[in-house]
PDB file of C-alpha atoms in Angstrom:
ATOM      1  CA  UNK E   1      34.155 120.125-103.138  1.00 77.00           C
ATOM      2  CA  UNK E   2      36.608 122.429-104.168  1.00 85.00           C
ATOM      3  CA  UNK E   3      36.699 126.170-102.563  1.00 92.00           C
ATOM      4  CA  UNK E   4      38.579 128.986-103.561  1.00 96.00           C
ATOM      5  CA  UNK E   5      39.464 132.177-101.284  1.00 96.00           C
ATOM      6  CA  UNK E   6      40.473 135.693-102.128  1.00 97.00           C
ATOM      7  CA  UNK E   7      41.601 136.996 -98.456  1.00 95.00           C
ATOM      8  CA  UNK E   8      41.716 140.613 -99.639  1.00 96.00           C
ATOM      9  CA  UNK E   9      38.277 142.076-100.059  1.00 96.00           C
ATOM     10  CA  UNK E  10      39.521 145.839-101.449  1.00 97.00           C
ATOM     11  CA  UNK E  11      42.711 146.442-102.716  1.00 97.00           C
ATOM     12  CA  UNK E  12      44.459 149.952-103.747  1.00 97.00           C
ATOM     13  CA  UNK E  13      47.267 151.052-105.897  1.00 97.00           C
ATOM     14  CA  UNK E  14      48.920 154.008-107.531  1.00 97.00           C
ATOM     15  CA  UNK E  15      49.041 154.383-110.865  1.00 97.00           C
ATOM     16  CA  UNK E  16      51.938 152.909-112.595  1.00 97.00           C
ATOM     17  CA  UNK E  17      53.033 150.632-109.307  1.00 97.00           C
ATOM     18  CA  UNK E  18      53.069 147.193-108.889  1.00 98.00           C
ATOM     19  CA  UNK E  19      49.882 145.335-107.309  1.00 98.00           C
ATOM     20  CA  UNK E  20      49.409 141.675-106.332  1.00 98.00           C
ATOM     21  CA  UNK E  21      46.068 139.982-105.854  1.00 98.00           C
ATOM     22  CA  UNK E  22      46.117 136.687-103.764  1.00 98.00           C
ATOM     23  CA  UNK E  23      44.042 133.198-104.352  1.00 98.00           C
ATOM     24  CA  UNK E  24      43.786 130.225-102.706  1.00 97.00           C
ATOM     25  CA  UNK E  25      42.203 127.216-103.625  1.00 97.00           C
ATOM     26  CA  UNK E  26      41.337 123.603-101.859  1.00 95.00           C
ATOM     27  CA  UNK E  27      41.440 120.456-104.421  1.00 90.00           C
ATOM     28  CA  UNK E  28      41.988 117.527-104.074  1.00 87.00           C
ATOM     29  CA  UNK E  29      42.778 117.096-107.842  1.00 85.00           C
ATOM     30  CA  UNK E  30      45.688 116.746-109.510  1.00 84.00           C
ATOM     31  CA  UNK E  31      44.834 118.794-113.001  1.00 85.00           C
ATOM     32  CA  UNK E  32      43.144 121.326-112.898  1.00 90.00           C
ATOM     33  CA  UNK E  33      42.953 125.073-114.373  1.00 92.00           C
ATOM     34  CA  UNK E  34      42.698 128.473-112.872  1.00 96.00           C
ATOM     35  CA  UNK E  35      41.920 131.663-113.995  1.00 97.00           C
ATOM     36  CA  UNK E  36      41.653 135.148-113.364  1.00 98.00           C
ATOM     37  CA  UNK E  37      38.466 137.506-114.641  1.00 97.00           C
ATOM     38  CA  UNK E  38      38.053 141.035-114.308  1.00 97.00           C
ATOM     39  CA  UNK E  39      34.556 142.806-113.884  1.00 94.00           C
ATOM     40  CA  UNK E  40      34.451 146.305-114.525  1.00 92.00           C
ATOM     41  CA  UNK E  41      31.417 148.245-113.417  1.00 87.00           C
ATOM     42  CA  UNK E  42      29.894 147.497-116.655  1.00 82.00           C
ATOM     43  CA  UNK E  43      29.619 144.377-115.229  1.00 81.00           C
ATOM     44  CA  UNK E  44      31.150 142.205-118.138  1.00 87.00           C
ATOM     45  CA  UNK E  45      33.185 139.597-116.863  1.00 92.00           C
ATOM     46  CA  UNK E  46      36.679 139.852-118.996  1.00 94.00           C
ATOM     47  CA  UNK E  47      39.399 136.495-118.915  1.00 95.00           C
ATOM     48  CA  UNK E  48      42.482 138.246-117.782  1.00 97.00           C
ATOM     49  CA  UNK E  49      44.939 135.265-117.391  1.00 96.00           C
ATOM     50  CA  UNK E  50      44.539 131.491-117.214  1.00 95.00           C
ATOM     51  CA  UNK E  51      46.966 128.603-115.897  1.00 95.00           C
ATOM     52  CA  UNK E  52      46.502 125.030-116.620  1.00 92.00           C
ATOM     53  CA  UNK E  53      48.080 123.185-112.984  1.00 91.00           C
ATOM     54  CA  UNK E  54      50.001 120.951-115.180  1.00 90.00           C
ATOM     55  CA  UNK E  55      52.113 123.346-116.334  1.00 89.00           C
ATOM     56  CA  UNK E  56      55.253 124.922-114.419  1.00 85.00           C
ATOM     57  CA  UNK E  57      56.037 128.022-115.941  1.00 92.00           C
ATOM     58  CA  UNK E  58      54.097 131.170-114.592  1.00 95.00           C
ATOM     59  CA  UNK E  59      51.149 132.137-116.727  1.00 95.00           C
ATOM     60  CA  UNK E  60      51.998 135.967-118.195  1.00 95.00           C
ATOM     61  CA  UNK E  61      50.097 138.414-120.272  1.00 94.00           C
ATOM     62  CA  UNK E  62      51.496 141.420-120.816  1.00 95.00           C
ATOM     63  CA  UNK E  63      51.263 143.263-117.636  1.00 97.00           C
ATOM     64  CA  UNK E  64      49.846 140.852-115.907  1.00 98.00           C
ATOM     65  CA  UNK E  65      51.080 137.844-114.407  1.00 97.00           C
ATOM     66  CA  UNK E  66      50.627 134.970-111.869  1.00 97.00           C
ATOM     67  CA  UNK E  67      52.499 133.187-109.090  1.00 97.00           C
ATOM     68  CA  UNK E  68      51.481 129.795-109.376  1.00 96.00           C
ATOM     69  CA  UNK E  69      52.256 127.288-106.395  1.00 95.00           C
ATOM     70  CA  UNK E  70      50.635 123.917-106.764  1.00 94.00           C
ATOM     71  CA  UNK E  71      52.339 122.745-103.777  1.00 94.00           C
ATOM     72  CA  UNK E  72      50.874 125.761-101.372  1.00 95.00           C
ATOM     73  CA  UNK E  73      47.905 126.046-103.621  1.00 96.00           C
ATOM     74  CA  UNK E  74      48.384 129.437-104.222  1.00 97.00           C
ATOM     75  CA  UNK E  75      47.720 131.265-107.344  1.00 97.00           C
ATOM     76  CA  UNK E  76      48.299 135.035-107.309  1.00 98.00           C
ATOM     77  CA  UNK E  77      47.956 137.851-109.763  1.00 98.00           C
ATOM     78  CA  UNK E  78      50.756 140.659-110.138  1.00 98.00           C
ATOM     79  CA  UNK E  79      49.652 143.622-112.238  1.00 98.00           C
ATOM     80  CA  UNK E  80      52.750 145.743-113.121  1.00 98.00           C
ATOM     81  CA  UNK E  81      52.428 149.241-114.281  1.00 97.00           C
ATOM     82  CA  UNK E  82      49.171 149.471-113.324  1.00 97.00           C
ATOM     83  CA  UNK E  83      46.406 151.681-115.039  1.00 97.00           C
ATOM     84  CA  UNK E  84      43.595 153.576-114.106  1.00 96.00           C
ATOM     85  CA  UNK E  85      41.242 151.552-116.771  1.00 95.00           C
ATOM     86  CA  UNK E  86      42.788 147.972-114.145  1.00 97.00           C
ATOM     87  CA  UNK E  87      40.204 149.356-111.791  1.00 97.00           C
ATOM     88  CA  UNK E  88      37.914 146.739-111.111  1.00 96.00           C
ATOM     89  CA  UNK E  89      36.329 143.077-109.426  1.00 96.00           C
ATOM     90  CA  UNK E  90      39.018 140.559-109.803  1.00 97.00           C
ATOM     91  CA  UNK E  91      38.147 137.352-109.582  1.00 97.00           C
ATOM     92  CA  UNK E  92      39.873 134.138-109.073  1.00 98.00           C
ATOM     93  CA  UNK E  93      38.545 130.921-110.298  1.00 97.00           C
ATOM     94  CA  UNK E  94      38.885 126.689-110.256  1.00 95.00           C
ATOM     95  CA  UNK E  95      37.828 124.563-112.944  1.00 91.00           C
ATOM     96  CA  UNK E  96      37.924 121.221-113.149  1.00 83.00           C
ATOM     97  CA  UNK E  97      40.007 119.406-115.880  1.00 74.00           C
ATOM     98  CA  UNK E  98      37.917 116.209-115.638  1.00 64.00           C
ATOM     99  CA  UNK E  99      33.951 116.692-117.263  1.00 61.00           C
ATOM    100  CA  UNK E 100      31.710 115.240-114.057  1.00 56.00           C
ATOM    101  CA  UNK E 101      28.452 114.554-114.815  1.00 52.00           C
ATOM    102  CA  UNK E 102      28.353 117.283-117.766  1.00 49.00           C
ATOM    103  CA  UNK E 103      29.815 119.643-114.641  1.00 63.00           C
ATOM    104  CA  UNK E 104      32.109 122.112-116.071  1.00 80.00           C
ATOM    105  CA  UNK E 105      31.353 124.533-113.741  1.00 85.00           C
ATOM    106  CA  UNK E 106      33.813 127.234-112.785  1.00 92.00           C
ATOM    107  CA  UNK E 107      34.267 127.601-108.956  1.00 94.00           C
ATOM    108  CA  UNK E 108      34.723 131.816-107.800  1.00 96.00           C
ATOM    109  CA  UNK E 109      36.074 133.279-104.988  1.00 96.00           C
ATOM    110  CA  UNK E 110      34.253 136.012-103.381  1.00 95.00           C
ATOM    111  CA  UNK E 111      36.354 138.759-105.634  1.00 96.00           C
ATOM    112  CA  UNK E 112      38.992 141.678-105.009  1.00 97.00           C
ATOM    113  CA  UNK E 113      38.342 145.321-105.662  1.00 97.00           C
ATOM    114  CA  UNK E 114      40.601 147.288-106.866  1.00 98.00           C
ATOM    115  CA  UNK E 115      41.140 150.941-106.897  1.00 97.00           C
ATOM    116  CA  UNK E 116      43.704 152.560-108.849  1.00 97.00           C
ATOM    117  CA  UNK E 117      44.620 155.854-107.595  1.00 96.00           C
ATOM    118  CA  UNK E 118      45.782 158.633-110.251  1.00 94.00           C
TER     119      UNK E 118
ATOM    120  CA  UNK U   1      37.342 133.963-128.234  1.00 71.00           C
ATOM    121  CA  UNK U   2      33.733 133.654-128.334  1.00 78.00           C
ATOM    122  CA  UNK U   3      31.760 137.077-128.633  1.00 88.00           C
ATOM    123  CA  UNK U   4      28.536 136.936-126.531  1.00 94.00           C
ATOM    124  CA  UNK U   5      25.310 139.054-126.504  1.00 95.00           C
ATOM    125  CA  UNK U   6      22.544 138.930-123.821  1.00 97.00           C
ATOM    126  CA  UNK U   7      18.675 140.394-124.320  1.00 97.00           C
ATOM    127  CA  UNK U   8      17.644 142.394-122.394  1.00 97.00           C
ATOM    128  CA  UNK U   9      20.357 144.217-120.613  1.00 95.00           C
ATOM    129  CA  UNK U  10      18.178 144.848-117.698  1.00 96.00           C
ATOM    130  CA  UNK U  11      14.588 144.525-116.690  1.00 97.00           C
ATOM    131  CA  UNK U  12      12.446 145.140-113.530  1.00 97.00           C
ATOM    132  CA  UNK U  13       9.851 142.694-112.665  1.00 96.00           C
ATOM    133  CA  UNK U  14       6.624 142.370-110.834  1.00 97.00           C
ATOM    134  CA  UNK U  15       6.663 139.426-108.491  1.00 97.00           C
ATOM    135  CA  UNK U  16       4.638 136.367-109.761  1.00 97.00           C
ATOM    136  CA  UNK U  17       5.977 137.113-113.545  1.00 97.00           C
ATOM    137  CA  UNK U  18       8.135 135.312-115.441  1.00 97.00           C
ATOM    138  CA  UNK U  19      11.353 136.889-117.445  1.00 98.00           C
ATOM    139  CA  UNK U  20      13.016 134.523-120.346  1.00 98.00           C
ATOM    140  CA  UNK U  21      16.683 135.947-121.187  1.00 98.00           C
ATOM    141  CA  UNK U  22      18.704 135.324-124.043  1.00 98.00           C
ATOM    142  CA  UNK U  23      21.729 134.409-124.922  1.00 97.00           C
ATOM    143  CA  UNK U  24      23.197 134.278-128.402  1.00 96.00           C
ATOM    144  CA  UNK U  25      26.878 133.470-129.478  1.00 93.00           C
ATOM    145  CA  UNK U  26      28.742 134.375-132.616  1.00 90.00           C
ATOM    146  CA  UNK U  27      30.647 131.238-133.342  1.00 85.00           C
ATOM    147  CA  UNK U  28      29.366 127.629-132.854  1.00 81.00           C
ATOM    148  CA  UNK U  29      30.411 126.271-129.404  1.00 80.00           C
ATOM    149  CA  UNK U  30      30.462 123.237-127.273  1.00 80.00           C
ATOM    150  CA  UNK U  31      29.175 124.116-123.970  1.00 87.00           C
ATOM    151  CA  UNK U  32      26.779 127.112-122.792  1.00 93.00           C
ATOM    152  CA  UNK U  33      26.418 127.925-119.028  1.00 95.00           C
ATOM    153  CA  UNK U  34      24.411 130.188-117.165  1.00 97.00           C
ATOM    154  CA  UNK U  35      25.600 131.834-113.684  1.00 97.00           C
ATOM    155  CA  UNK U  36      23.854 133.841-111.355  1.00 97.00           C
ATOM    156  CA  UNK U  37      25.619 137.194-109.420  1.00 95.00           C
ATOM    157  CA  UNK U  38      23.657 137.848-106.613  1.00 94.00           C
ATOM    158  CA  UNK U  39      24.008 141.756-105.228  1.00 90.00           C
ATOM    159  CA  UNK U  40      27.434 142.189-103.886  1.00 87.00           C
ATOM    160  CA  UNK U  41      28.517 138.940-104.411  1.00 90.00           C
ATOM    161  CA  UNK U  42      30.408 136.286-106.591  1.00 92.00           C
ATOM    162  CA  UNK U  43      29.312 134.144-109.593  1.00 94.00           C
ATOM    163  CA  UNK U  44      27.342 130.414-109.060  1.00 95.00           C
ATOM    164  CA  UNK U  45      26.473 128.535-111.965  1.00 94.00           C
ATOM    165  CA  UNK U  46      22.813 127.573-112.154  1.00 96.00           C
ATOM    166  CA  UNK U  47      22.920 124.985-115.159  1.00 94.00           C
ATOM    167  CA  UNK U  48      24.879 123.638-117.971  1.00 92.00           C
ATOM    168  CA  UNK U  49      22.485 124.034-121.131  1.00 92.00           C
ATOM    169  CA  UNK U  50      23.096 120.893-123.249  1.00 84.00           C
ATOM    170  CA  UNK U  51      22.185 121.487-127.028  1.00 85.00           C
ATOM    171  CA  UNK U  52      18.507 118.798-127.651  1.00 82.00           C
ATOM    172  CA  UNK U  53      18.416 117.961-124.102  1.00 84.00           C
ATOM    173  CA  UNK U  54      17.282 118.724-120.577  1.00 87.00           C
ATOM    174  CA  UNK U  55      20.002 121.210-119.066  1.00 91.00           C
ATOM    175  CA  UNK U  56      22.170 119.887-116.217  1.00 90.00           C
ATOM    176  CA  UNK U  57      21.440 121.790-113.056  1.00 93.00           C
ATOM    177  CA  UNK U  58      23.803 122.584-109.892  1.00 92.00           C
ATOM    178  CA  UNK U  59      22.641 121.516-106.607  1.00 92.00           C
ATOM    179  CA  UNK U  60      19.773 124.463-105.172  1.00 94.00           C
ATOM    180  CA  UNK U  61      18.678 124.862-108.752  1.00 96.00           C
ATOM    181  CA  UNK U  62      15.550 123.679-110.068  1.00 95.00           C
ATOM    182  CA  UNK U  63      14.104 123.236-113.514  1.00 96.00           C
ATOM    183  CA  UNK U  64      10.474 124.599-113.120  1.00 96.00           C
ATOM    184  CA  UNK U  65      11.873 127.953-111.212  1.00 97.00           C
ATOM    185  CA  UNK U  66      14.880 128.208-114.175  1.00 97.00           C
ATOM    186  CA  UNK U  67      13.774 126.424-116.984  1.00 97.00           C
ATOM    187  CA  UNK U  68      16.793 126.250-119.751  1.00 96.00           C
ATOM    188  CA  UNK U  69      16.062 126.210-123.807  1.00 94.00           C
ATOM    189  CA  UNK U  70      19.768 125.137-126.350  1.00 94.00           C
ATOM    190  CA  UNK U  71      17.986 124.628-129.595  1.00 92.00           C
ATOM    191  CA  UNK U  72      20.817 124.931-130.909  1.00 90.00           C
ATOM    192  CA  UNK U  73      24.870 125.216-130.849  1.00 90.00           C
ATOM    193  CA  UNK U  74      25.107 128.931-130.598  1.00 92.00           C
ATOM    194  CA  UNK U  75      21.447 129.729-128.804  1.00 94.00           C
ATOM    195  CA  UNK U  76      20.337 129.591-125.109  1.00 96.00           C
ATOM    196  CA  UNK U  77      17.509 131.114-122.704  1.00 97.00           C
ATOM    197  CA  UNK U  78      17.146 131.407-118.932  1.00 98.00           C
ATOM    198  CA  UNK U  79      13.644 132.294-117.868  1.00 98.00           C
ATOM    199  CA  UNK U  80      13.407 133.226-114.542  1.00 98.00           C
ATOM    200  CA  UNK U  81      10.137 132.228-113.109  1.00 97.00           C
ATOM    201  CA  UNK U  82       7.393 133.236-110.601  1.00 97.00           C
ATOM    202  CA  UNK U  83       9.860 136.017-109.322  1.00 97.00           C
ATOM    203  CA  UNK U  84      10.356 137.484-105.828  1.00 97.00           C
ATOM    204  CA  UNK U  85      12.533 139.939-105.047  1.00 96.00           C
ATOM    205  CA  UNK U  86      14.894 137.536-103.899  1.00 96.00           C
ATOM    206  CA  UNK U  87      15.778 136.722-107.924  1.00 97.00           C
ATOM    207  CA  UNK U  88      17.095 140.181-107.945  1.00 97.00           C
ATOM    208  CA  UNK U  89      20.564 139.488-109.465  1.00 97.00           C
ATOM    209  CA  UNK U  90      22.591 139.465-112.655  1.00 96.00           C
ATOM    210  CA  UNK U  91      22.142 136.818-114.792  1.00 97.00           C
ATOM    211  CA  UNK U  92      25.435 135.909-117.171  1.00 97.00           C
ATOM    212  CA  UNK U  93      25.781 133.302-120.117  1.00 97.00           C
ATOM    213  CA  UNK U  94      29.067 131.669-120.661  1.00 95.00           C
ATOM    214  CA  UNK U  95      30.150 129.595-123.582  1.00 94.00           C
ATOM    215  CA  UNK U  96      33.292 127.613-124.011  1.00 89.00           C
ATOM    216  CA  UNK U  97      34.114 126.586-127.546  1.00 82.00           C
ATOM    217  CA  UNK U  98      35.638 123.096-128.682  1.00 77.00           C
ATOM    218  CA  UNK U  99      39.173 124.241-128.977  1.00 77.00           C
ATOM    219  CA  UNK U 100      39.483 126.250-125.443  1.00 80.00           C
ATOM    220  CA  UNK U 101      39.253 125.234-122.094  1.00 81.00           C
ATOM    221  CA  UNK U 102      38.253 128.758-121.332  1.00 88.00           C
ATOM    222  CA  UNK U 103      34.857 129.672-120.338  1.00 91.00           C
ATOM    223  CA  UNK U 104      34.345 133.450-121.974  1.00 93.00           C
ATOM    224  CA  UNK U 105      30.953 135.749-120.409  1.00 95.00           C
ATOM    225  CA  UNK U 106      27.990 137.613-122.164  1.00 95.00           C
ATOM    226  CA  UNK U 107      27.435 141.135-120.768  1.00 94.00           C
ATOM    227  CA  UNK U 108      24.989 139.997-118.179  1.00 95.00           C
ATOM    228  CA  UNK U 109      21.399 141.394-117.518  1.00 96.00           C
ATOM    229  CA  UNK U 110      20.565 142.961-114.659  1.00 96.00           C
ATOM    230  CA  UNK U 111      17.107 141.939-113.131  1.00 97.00           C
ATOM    231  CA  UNK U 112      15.159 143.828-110.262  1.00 97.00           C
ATOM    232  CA  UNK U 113      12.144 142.114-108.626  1.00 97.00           C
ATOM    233  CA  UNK U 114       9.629 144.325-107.268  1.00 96.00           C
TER     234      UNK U 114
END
């Protein structure tokens, strides 16, 4: 079964630096697609970035952006010029490319908080 | 992306009673999932809700404590049943359309067992 593991349980970061987020995952699967969600205190769970394994080139949306390493399974988020409305649950998450059994389910690490400080 | 609404927002229950929650998106979709947030913790799926048919259910998840309802393509309810206090969590609907590979989330209701 596939895990995935956010080391970092709180994270912090002034306002306007440079913050990176850290995933790990365990697959044995060749395609696959990861993602990163945000949940705010209003609890709604917001797609931030998502990266299909297949592809190479970093994943990047606007300030954020990911360090994808298929080899190391590693898949970490950098938010740049970071904002007081990025405080939130980050988490990291492992889906499947191949439909088991109806199973598309979308595996989560245990999450990331993070604090911006103005 | 798909824009998702949940009824109610947030409830608290008496143990022994039964809570159905809904889930409603604004565009038709292929697949509708429901997860369960336990305090302090991260997401699990509970069940993929199949439109016409019995929903699929993760391993620890049973259909007479979470029975599922997809009448149709942009429709789904949870109900949480016979509650403890143990059921105390927030329940979220996902939905991923046909052209996406991305799974997008309803607000969530927030459910306290007494």
């Amino acid at each position: 079964a596939q895990t995935v593991t956010q080391s970092q349980p709180e994270m912090s970061v002034q306002e306007a630096e440079t913050v990176t987020l850290s995933c790990t995952y365990d697959t044995s699967e060749s395609d696959y697609y990861l993602f990163w969600y945000k949940q705010p205190p209003s609890r709604q769970m917001i797609l931030v970035i998502r990266q299909e394994a297949y592809k190479q080139q970093n994943a990047t949306e606007n300030r954020f952006s990911v360090n994808f390493q298929k080899a190391a399974k590693s898949f970490s988020l950098k938010i740049s010029d970071s904002q007081l409305g990025d405080a939130a649950m980050y988490f990291c998450a492992y889906r499947t490319s191949y439909v088991q059994g109806g199973s598309e389910k979308l595996v989560f690490g245990k999450g990331t908080k993070l604090t911006v400080n103005p | 992306s798909a824009v998702i609404s949940q009824k109610p927002s947030r409830d608290i229950c008496q143990r022994g009673t039964s809570l159905t929650i809904q889930c409603q998106v604004d565009s038709q979709v292929t697949m509708m999932f429901w997860y369960r947030q336990q305090p302090g913790q991260s997401l699990t799926l509970i069940a993929t809700a199949n439109q016409g048919s019995e929903a699929t259910y993760e391993s620890g998840f049973v259909i007479d404590k979470f029975p599922i309802s997809r009448p149709n393509l942009t429709f789904s309810t949870l109900t949480v049943s016979n509650m403890s206090p143990e059921d105390s969590s927030i329940y979220l609907c996902s939905a991923r359309g046909r052209m996406t590979d991305t799974q997008y989330f309803g607000p969530g209701t927030r459910l306290t067992v007494l």
